[in-house]
Tab-separated table of C-alpha atoms and ligand atoms in Angstrom:
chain	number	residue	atom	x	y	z
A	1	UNK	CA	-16.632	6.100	18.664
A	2	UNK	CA	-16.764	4.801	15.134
A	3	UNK	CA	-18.050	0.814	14.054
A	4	UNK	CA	-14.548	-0.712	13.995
A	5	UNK	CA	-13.702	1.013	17.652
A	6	UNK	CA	-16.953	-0.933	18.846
A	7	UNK	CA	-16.066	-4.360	17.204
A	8	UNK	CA	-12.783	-4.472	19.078
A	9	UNK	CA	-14.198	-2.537	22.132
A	10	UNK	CA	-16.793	-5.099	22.288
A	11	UNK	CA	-14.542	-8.229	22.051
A	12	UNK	CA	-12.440	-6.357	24.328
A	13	UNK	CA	-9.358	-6.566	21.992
A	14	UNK	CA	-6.868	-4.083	21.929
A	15	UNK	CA	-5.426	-1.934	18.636
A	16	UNK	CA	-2.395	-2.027	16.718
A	17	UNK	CA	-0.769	1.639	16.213
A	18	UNK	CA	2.068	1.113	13.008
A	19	UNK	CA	4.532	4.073	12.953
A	20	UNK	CA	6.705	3.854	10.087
A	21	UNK	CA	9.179	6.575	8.913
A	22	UNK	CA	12.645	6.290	7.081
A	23	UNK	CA	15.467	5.809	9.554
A	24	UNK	CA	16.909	8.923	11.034
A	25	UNK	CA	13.636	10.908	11.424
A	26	UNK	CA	13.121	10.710	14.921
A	27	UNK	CA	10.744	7.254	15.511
A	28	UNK	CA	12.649	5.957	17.985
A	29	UNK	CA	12.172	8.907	19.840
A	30	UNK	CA	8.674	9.423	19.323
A	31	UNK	CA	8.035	5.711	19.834
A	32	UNK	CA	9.373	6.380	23.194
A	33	UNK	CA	6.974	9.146	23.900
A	34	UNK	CA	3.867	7.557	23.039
A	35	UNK	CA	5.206	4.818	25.413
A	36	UNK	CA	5.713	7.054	28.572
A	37	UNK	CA	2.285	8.951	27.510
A	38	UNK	CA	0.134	5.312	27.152
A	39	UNK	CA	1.084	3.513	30.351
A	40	UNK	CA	-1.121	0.666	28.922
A	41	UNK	CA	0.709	0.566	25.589
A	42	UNK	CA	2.998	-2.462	24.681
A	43	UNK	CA	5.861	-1.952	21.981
A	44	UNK	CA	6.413	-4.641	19.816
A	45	UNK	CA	10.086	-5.306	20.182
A	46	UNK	CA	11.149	-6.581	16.627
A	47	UNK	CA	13.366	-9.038	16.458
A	48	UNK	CA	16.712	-8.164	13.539
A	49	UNK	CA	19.598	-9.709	12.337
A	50	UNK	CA	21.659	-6.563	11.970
A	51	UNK	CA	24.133	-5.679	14.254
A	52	UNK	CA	23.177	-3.592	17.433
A	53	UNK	CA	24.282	-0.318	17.444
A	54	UNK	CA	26.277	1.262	20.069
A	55	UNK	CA	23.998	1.795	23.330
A	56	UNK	CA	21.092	-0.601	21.599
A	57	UNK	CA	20.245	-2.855	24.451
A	58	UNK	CA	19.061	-6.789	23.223
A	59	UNK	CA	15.505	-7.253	24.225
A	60	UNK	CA	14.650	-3.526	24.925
A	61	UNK	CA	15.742	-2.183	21.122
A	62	UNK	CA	15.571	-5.197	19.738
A	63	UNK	CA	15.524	-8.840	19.867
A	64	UNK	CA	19.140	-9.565	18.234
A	65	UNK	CA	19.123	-13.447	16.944
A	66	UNK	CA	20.992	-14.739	13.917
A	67	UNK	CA	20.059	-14.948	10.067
A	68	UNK	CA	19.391	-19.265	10.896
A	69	UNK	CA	17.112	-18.387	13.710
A	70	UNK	CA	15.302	-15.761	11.734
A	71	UNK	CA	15.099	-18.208	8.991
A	72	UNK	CA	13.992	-21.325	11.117
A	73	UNK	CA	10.845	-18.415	11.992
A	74	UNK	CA	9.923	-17.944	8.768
A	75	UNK	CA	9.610	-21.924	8.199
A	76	UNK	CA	7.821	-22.309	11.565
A	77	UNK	CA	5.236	-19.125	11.040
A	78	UNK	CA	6.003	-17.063	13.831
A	79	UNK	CA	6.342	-14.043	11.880
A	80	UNK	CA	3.147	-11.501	11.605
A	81	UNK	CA	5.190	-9.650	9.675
A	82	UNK	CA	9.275	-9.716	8.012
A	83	UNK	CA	11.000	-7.708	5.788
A	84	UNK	CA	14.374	-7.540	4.230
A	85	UNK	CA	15.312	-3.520	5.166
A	86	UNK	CA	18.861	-2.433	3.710
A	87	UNK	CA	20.285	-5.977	4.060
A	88	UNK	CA	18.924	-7.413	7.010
A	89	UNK	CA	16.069	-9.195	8.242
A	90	UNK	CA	13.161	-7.643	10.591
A	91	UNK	CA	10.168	-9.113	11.666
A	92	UNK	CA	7.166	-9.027	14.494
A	93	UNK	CA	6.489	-12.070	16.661
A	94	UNK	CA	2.653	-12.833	15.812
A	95	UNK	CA	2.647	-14.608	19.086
A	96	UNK	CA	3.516	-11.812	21.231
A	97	UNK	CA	0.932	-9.682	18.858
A	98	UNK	CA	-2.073	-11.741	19.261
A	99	UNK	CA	-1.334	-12.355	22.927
A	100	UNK	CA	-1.269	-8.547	23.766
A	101	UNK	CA	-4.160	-7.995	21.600
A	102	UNK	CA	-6.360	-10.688	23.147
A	103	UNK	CA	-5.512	-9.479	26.933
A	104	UNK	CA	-7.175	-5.518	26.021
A	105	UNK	CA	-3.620	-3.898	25.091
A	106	UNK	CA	-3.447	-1.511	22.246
A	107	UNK	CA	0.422	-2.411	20.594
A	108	UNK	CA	2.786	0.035	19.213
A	109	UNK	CA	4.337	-1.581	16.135
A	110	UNK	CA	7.566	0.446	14.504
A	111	UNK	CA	8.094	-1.860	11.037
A	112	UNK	CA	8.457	-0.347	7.218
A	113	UNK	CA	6.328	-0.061	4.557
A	114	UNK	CA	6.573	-3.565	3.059
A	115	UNK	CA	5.939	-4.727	7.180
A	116	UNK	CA	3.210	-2.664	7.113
A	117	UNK	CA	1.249	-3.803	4.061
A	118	UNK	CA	1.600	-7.279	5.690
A	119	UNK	CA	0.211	-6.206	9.124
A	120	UNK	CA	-3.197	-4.651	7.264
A	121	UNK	CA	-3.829	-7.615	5.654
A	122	UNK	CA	-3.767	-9.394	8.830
A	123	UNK	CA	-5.006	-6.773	10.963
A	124	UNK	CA	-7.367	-4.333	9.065
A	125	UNK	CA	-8.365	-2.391	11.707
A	126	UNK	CA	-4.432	-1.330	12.570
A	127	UNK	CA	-4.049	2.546	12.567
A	128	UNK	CA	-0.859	3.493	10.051
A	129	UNK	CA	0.921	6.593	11.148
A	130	UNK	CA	3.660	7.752	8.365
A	131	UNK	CA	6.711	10.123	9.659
A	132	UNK	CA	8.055	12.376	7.331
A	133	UNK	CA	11.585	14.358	7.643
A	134	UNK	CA	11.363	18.164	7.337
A	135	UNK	CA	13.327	17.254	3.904
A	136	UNK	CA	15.745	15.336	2.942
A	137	UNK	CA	18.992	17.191	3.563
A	138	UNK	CA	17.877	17.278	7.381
A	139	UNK	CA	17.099	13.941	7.336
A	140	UNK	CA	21.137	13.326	5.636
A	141	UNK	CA	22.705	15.188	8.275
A	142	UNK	CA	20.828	13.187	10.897
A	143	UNK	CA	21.874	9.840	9.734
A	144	UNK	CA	25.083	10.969	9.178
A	145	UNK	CA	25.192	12.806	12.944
A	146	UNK	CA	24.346	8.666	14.267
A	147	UNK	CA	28.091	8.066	13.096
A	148	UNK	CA	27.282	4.592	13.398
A	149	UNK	CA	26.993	3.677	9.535
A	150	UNK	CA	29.550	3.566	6.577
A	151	UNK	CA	28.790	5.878	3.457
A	152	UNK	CA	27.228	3.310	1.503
A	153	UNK	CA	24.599	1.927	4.565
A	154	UNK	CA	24.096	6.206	4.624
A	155	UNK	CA	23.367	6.139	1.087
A	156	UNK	CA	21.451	3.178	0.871
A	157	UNK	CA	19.012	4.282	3.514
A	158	UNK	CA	18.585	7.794	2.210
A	159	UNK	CA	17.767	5.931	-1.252
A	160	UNK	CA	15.023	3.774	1.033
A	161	UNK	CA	14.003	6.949	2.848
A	162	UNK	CA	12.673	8.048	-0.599
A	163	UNK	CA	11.179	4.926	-1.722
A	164	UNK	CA	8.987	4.540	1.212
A	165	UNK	CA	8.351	8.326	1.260
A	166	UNK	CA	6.716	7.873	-2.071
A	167	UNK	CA	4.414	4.844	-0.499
A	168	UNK	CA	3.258	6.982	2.046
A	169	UNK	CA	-0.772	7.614	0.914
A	170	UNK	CA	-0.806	3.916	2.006
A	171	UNK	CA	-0.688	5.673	5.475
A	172	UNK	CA	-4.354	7.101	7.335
A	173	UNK	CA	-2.121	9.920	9.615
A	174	UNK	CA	0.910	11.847	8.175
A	175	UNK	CA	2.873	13.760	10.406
A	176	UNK	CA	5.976	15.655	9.098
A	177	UNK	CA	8.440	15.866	12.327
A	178	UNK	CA	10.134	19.132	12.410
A	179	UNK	CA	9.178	20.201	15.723
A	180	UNK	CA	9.352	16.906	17.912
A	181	UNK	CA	6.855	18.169	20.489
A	182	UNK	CA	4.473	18.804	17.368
A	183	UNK	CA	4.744	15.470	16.360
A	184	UNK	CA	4.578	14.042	19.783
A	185	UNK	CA	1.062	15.909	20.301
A	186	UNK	CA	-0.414	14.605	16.929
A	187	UNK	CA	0.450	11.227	17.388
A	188	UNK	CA	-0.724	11.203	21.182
A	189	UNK	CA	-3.875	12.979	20.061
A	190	UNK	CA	-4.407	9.824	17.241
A	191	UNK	CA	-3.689	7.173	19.875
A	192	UNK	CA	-6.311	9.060	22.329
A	193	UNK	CA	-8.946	8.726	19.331
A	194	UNK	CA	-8.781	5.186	18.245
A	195	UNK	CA	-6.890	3.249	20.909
A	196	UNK	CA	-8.553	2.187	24.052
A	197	UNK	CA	-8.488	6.001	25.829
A	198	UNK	CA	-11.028	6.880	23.004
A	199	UNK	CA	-13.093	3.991	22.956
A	200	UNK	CA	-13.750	4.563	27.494
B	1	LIG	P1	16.934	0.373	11.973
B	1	LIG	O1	17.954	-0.609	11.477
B	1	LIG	O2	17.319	1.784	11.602
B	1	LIG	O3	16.633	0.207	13.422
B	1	LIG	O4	15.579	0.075	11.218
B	1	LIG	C1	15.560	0.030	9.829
B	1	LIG	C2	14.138	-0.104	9.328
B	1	LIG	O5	13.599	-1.363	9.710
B	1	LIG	C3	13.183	0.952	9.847
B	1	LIG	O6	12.458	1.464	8.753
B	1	LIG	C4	12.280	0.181	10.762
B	1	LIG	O7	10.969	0.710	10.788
B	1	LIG	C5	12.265	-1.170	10.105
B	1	LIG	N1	11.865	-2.209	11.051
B	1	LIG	C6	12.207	-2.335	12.342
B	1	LIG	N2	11.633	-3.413	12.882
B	1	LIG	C7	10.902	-3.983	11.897
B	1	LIG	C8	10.050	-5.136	11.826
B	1	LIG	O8	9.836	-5.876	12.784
B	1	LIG	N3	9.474	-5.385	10.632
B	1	LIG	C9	9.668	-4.606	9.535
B	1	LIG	N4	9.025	-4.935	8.418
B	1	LIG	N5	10.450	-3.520	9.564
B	1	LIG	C10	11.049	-3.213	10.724
């Protein structure tokens, strides 16, 4: 158990885990992992203005709202965190944060890199997590497998993939997710060290 684990042990908050990873390398299916692993986990459903994709489900993927609504947020504070990610707007609801926080819950957040750098400043003791692609042709064919995205949204995220790759020493863990089941034990064994399972 290290100092930090004891601060938040002893005020009997939980921890924020931030996954990040440029899109088509596998978060949403390691996100869903760590879920099913940590029954005591909450997942910070983020709230968009992009379009859901087929089979996203409002409230479960995301919380869909509008580009006023999103906006009215930002005026009214209720973002922890927002971003502008290849054209639309993301953020985290700081109420649902500090609520799950303050009742013992450790959170799974999955934001980007400029989310992220928001987060720390407002949560220091959050545990970053980076997910790299095997490389980047993999992570191309993967995008372009989804089928859900014109060529210039594909080439505008691979561009983003390798902006936030290059960020990613702002990151404690680095996992590189070739072999899901890999990268499903490293990230379970991270949550077991810091989040509440390690601090029993
Ligand atoms: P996608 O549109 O593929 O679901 O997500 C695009 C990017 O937005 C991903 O890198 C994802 O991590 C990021 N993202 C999703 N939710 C949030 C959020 O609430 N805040 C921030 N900053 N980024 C987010």
């Amino acid at each position: 158990m290290n100092s930090s684990n004891d601060t938040l042990a002893a005020k009997g908050m939980g921890r924020l885990f931030i996954l990040s990873a440029p899109s088509g390398t596998g978060k949403t299916t390691l996100c869903r992992a760590l879920m099913k692993h940590f029954k005591d986990m909450r997942y910070s459903v983020s709230y968009t203005t992009r379009e859901p994709r087929k089979g996203e489900v409002s409230g479960i993927d995301y919380h869909f709202i509008s580009r006023e609504a999103f906006a009215e947020k930002i005026k009214e504070g209720k973002w922890a965190e927002w971003a502008e990610v290849h054209g639309n707007f993301y953020g985290t609801s700081a109420g649902f944060l500090d609520e799950a926080l303050s009742s013992g819950r450790d959170v799974l957040l999955d934001i980007d890199v400029d989310g992220t750098r928001q987060i720390l400043k407002r949560y220091p003791d959050s545990v970053t997590v980076f997910i790299m692609p095997p490389d980047l042709g993999i992570l191309r064919k993967r995008i372009e497998s989804r089928g859900s995205e014109s060529r210039e949204v594909i080439e505008m995220r691979l561009k983003n993939a390798e902006m936030e790759m290059a960020q990613k020493d702002l990151y404690k863990h680095v996992i590189i997710n070739d072999s899901l089941d890999e990268a499903v034990a490293d990230i379970v064994s991270i949550v077991e060290k810091y989040g509440k399972g390690g601090r029993q």
